[in-house]
Coordinates of C-alpha atoms in Angstrom, one line a residue:
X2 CA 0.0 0.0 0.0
X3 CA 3.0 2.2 1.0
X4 CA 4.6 1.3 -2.3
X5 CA 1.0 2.2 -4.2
X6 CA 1.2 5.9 -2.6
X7 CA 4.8 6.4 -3.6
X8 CA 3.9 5.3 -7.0
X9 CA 1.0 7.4 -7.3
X10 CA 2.9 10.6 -5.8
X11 CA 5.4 10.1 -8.4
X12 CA 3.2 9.9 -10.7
X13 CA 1.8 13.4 -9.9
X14 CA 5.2 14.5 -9.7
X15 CA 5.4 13.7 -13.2
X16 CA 2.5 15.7 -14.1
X17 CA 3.4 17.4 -17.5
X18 CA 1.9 21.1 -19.2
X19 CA 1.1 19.0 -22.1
X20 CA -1.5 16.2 -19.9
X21 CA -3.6 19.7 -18.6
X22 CA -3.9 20.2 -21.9
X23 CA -5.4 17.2 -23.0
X24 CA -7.5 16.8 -19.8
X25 CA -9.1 20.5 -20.2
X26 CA -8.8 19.8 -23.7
X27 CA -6.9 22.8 -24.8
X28 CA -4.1 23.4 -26.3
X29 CA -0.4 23.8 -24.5
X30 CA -0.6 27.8 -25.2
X31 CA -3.3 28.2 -24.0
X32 CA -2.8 26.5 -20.1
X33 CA 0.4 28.2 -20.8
X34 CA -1.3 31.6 -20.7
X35 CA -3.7 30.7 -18.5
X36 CA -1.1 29.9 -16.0
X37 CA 0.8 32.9 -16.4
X38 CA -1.6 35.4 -16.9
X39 CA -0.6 36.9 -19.9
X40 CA -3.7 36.4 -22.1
X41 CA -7.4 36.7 -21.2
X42 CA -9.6 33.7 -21.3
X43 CA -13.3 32.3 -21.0
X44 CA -14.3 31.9 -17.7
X45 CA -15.3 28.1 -18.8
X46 CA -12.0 27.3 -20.2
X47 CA -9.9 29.1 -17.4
X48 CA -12.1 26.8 -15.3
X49 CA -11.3 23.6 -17.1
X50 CA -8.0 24.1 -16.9
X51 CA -7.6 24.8 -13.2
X52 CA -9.7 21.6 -12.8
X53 CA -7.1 20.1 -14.4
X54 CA -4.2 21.2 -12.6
X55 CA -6.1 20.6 -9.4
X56 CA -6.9 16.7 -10.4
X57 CA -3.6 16.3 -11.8
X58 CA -1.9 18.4 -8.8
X59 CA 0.5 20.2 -11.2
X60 CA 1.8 22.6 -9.4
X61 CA 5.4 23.3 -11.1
X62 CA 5.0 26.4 -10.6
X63 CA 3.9 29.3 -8.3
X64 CA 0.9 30.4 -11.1
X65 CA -1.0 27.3 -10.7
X66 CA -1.0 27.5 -6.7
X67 CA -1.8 31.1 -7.0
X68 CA -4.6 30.6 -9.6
X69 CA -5.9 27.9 -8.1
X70 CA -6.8 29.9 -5.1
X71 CA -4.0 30.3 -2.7
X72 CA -2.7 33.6 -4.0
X73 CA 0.7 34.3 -2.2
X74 CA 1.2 38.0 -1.3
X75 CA 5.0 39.2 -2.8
X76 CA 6.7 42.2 -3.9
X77 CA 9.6 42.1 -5.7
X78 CA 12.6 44.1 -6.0
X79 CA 15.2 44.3 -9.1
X80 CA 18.5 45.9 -8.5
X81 CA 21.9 45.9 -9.6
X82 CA 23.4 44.7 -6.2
X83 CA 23.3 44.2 -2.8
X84 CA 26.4 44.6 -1.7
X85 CA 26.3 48.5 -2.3
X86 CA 25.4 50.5 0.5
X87 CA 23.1 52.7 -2.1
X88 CA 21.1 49.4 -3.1
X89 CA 21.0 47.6 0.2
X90 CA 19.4 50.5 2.0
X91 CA 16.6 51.0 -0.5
X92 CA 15.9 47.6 -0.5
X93 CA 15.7 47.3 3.4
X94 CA 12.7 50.3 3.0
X95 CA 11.2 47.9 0.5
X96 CA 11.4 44.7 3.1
X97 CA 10.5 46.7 5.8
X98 CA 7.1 48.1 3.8
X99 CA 6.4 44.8 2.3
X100 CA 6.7 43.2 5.8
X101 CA 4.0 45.9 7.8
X102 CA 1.8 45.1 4.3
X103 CA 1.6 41.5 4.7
X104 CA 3.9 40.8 2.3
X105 CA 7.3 38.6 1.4
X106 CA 9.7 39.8 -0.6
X107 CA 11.4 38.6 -4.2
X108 CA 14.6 40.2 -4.3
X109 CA 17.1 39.9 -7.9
X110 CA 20.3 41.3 -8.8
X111 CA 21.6 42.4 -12.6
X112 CA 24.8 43.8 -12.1
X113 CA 23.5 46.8 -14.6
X114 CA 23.2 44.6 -17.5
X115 CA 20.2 45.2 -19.2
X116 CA 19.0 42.2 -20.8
X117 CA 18.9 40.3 -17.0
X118 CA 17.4 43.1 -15.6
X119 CA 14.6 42.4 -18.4
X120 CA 14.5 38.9 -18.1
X121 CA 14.3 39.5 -14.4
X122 CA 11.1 41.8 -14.6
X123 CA 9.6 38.9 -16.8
X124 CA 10.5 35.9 -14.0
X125 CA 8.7 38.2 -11.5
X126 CA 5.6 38.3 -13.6
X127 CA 5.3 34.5 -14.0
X128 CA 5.7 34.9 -9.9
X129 CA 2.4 36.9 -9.8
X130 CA 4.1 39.9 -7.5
X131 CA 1.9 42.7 -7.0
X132 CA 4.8 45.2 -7.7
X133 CA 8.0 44.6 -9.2
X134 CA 10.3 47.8 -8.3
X135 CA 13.0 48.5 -10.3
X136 CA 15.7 50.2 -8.9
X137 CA 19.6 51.8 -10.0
X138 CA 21.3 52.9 -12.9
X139 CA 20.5 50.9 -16.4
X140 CA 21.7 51.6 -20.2
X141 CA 18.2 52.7 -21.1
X142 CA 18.0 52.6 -25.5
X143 CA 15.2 52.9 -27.3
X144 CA 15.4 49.1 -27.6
X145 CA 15.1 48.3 -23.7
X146 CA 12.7 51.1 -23.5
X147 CA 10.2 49.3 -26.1
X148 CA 11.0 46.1 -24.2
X149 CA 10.4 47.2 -20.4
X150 CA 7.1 49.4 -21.8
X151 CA 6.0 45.8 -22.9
X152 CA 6.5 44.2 -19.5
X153 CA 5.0 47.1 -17.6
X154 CA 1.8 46.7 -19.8
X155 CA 1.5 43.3 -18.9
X156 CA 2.2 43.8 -15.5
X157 CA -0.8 46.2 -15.7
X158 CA -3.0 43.7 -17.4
X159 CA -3.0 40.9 -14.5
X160 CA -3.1 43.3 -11.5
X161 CA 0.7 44.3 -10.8
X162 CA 2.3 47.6 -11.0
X163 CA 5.9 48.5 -12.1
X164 CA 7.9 51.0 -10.2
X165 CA 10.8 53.0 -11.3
X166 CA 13.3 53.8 -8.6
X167 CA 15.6 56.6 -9.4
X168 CA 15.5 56.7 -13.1
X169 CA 13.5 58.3 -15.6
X170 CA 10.3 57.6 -17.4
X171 CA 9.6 55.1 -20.4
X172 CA 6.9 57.6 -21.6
X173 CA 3.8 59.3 -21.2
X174 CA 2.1 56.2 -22.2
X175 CA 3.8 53.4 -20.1
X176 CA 2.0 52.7 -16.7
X177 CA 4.7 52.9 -14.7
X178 CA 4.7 54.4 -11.1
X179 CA 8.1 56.9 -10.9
X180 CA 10.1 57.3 -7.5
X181 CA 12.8 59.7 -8.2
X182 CA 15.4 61.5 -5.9
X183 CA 16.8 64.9 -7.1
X184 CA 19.7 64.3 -8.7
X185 CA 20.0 67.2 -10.5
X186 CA 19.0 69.4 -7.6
X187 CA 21.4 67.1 -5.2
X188 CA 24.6 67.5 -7.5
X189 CA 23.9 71.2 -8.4
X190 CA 23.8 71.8 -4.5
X191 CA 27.2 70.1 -3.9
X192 CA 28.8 71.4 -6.7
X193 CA 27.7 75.4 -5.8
X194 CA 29.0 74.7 -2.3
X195 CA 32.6 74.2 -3.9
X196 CA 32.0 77.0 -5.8
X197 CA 30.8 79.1 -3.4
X198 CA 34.3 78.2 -1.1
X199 CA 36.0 79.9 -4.6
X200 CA 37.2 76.7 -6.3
X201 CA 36.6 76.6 -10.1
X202 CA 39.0 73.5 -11.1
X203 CA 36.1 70.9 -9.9
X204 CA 37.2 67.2 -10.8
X205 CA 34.1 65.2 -11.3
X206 CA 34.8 61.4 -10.9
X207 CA 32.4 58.6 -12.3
X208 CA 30.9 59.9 -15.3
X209 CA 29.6 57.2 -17.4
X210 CA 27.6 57.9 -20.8
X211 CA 23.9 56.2 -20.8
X212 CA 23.6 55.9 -17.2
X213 CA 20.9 57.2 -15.6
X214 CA 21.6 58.1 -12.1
X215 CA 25.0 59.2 -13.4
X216 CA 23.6 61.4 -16.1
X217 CA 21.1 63.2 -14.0
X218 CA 24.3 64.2 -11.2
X219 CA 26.2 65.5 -13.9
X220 CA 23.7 67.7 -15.6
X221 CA 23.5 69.2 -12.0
X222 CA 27.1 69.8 -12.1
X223 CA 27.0 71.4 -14.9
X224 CA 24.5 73.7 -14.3
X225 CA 25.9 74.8 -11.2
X226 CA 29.1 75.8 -13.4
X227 CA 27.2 77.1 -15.7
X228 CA 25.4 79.5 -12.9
X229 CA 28.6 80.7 -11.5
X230 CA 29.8 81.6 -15.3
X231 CA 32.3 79.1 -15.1
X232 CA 33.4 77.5 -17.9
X233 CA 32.7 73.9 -19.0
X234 CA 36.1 71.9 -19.2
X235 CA 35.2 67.6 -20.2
X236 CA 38.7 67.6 -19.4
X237 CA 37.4 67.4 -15.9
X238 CA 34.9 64.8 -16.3
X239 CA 36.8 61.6 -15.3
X240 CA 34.7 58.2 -16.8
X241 CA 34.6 55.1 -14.2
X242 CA 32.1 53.1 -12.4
X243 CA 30.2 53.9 -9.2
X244 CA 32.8 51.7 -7.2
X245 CA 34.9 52.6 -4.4
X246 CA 38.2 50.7 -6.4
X247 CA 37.1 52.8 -9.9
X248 CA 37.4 56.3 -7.1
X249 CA 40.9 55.0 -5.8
X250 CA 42.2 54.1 -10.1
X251 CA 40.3 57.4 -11.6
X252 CA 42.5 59.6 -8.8
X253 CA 45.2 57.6 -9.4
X254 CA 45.6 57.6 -12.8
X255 CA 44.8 61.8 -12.9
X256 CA 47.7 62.0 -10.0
X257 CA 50.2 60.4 -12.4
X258 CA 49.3 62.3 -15.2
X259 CA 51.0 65.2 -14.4
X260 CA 50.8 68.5 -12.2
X261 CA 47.5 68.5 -10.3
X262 CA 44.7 70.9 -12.3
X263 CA 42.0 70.8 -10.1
X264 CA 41.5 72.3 -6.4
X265 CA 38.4 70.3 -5.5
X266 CA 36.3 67.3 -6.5
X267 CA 32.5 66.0 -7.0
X268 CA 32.5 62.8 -7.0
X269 CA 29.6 60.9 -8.2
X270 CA 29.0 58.9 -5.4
X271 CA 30.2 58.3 -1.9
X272 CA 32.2 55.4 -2.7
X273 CA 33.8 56.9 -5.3
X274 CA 35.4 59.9 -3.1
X275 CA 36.6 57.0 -0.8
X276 CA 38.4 55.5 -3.3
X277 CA 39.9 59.2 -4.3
X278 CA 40.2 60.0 -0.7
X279 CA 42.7 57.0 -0.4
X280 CA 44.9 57.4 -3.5
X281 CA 45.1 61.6 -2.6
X282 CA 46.2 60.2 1.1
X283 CA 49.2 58.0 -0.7
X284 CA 50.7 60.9 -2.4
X285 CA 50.6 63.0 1.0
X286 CA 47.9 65.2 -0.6
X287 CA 44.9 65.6 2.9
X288 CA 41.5 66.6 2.5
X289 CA 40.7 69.3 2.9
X290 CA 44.1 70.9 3.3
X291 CA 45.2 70.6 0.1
X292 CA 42.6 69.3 -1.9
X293 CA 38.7 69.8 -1.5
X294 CA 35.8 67.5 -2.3
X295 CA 32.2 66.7 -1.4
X296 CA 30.2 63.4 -2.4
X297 CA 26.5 62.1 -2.8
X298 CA 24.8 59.6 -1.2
X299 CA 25.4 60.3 2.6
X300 CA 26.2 56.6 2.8
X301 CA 29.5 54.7 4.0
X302 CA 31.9 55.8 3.7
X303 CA 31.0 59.6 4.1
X304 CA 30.2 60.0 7.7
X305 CA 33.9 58.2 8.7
X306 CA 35.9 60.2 6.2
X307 CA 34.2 63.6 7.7
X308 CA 33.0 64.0 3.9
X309 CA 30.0 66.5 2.7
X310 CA 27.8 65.3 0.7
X311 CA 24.1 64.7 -0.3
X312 CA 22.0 63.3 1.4
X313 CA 19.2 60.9 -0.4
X314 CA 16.2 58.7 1.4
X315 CA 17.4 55.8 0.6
X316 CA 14.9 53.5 2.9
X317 CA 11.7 56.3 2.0
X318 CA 12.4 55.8 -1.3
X319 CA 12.0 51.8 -1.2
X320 CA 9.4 52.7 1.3
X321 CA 7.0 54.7 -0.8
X322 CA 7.7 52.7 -4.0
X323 CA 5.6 49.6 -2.2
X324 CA 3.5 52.1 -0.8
X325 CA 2.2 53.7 -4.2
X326 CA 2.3 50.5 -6.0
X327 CA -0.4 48.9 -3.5
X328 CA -2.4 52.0 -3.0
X329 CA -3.1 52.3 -6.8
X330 CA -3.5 48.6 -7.2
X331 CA -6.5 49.4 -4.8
X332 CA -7.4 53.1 -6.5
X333 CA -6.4 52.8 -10.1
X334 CA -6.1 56.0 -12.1
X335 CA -3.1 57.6 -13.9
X336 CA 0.4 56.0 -12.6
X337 CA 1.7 58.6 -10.1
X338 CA 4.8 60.6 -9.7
X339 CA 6.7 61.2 -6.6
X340 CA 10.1 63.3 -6.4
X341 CA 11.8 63.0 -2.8
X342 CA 13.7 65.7 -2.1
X343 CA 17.6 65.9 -1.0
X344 CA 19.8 67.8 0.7
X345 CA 23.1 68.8 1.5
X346 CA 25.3 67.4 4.4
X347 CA 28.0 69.8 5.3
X348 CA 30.6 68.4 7.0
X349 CA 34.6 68.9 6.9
X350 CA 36.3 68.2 3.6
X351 CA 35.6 71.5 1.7
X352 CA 38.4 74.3 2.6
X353 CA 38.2 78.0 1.2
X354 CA 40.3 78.7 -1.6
X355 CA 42.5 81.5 -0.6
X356 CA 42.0 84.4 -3.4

C-alpha cells in the first residue's frame, strides 16, 4: 500500500503542461497563458484548466497555486546589487514596507546589465508579484525602453504595478509608477557649495555615458558651473564606475598624469570619493588641506571620512515605492509621480580657496 502511494505521488510528480492540456482539452498555449496570466480567457476554459491542474496536482510552478486559489502575497525588488550600501538600504525600505503590508519579498540582482534586468522583470511576472520595483542605474535605448514598456503593460494587465526607482520615465504612455530623488537638484547643491568656497577646477569622478543616475548628477554639475559663469572643461569629467576601487584608479591615474589641475572634486557617489580620498592620502595630498571635495549619497563611507555630501532617502524611497504601487492597485487611475527631495550634508572636507 505504501509502495502504491509512492507510485501514485510520483506519478503526480510527473504531471506534465502537455497532460492539462489534453484533460481540459486545450491546447499547451493556451494552459500556458492561462497559468501565467498573460492572455485573457473564457471563464469556462480558465475553469477547465484549473480543474485540471487541481486533479492532476501540477503545481510546477507558483501560477498554478496562485490561480488555483492560494494567491501568495510578494513584492519584488530588481536591483543591480546588494552589496552597495546605495542598493541595500533602499531595499531594506522595500522589506520593511512589504513586511507591515503582509507581504514577502522577491529580491534579484543584474549587475547593470540590461538584458537580465529584463528577463528579471519577466521571471517576477510569471511569480504573480503585485509590484515589481525596479531600482539603479541601467543603459536605457530605445530598444530596452520598447522592451520594459511591454512588460510594464503586462504587468498592468494581471493586477501588478511597475515602479521605477531613481531613473527616468519610459513615456507618457507606459503605466509605470516613478520614484525619483533629485539628482539634478542634489549635484547642483554640492557642486555650488565648492564654488561658493572659490574653487573653479572641480574634478568630477564617475561619469559614465547612458547611465541614468550618473547622467542626471552631472547635468547638475554642470549647471551649477554654468550659474557661477564658469566654464565647462570635459577635461574634468573623469569616466569610471560607481565603485569605491574605480574612485581610488580614476584619482590615481589623474595624479600620475601630471601636475595636479583641479583644487576640489565632485565625486559621483560616496564610494567613489573614498576611493579618491585614499589614492590623494598615498601621495601626501589631505582633504581638505590641500585638496577639496564633497560626495552624494550620505552613505558609508561619508560620515567616517568627515565628507559633505548629499543626502538621499534611501529607505523612503524603497518605502513609498511599495506604498504607491499597492495603494493604486486598490485606486487605479493615472500612474503617479513622486520626487523625494535631497539635501546637503556639510561636514569637513571642503576648505576656502585663498584668493
Amino acid at each position: 500500500m505504501a509502495r502504491r502511494a509512492s507510485e501514485a505521488a510520483g506519478d503526480r510528480r510527473r504531471s506534465t503542461i502537455r497532460e492539462v492540456a489534453d484533460r481540459a482539452g486545450v491546447s499547451v498555449a493556451t494552459v500556458s497563458r492561462i497559468l501565467t496570466g498573460s492572455y485573457p480567457a473564457a471563464p469556462s476554459t480558465r475553469a477547465r484548466v484549473m480543474r485540471a491542474v487541481k486533479e492532476l496536482d501540477y503545481v510546477a510552478n507558483a501560477h498554478a497555486r496562485a490561480l488555483a486559489g492560494t494567491p501568495s502575497k510578494s513584492i519584488a525588488i530588481v536591483l543591480n546589487s546588494v552589496i552597495s550600501p546605495h542598493y541595500a538600504h533602499v531595499a531594506q525600505g522595500v522589506e520593511a514596507q512589504a513586511a507591515a503590508e503582509g507581504r514577502l519579498c522577491l529580491i534579484g540582482t543584474t549587475g547593470g546589465d540590461p538584458e537580465r534586468e529584463l528577463a528579471m522583470v519577466k521571471f517576477m511576472r510569471e511569480q504573480h508579484a503585485e509590484a515589481v520595483i525596479l531600482v539603479g542605474n541601467v543603459v536605457a535605448d530605445d530598444k530596452y525602453r520598447e522592451r520594459m514598456g511591454q512588460y510594464a503593460r503586462a504587468l498592468a494587465a494581471i493586477g501588478s504595478r511597475l515602479v521605477l526607482c531613481g531613473r527616468p520615465s519610459l513615456g507618457p504612455d507606459v503605466p509605470a509608477i516613478l520614484v525619483e530623488y533629485d539628482h539634478v537638484g542634489g549635484a547642483f547643491a554640492a557642486t555650488s557649495h565648492l564654488l561658493s568656497a572659490g574653487h573653479r577646477r572641480i574634478l568630477c569622478l564617475g561619469y559614465r555615458a547612458g547611465y541614468t543616475t550618473v547622467e542626471g548628477r552631472l547635468t547638475g554639475y554642470r549647471q551649477a558651473l554654468a550659474a557661477h559663469g564658469v566654464p565647462h572643461d570635459p577635461t574634468l569629467e573623469v569616466e569610471g564606475t560607481m565603485e569605491r576601487h574605480e574612485g581610488y584608479r580614476m584619482m590615481t591615474e589623474r595624479l600620475a598624469a601630471g601636475d595636479r589641475d583641479f583644487t576640489a572634486v565632485f565625486a559621483i557617489n560616496d564610494l567613489i570619493a573614498g576611493g579618491a580620498y585614499r589614492a590623494l592620502a598615498e601621495r601626501g595630498l589631505r582633504v581638505p588641506d590641500d585638496v577639496s571635495m564633497v560626495g552624494f549619497d550620505d552613505l558609508p563611507p561619508a560620515p567616517d571620512l568627515n565628507l559633505t555630501t548629499v543626502h538621499l532617502p534611501h529607505e523612503e524611497v524603497g518605502r513609498t515605492a511599495v506604498r504607491l504601487a499597492l495603494e493604486h492597485e486598490a485606486r487605479g487611475g493615472a500612474p503617479p509621480h513622486v520626487t523625494l527631495g535631497t539635501h546637503l550634508v556639510v561636514r569637513d572636507s571642503v576648505r576656502p580657496l585663498l584668493r
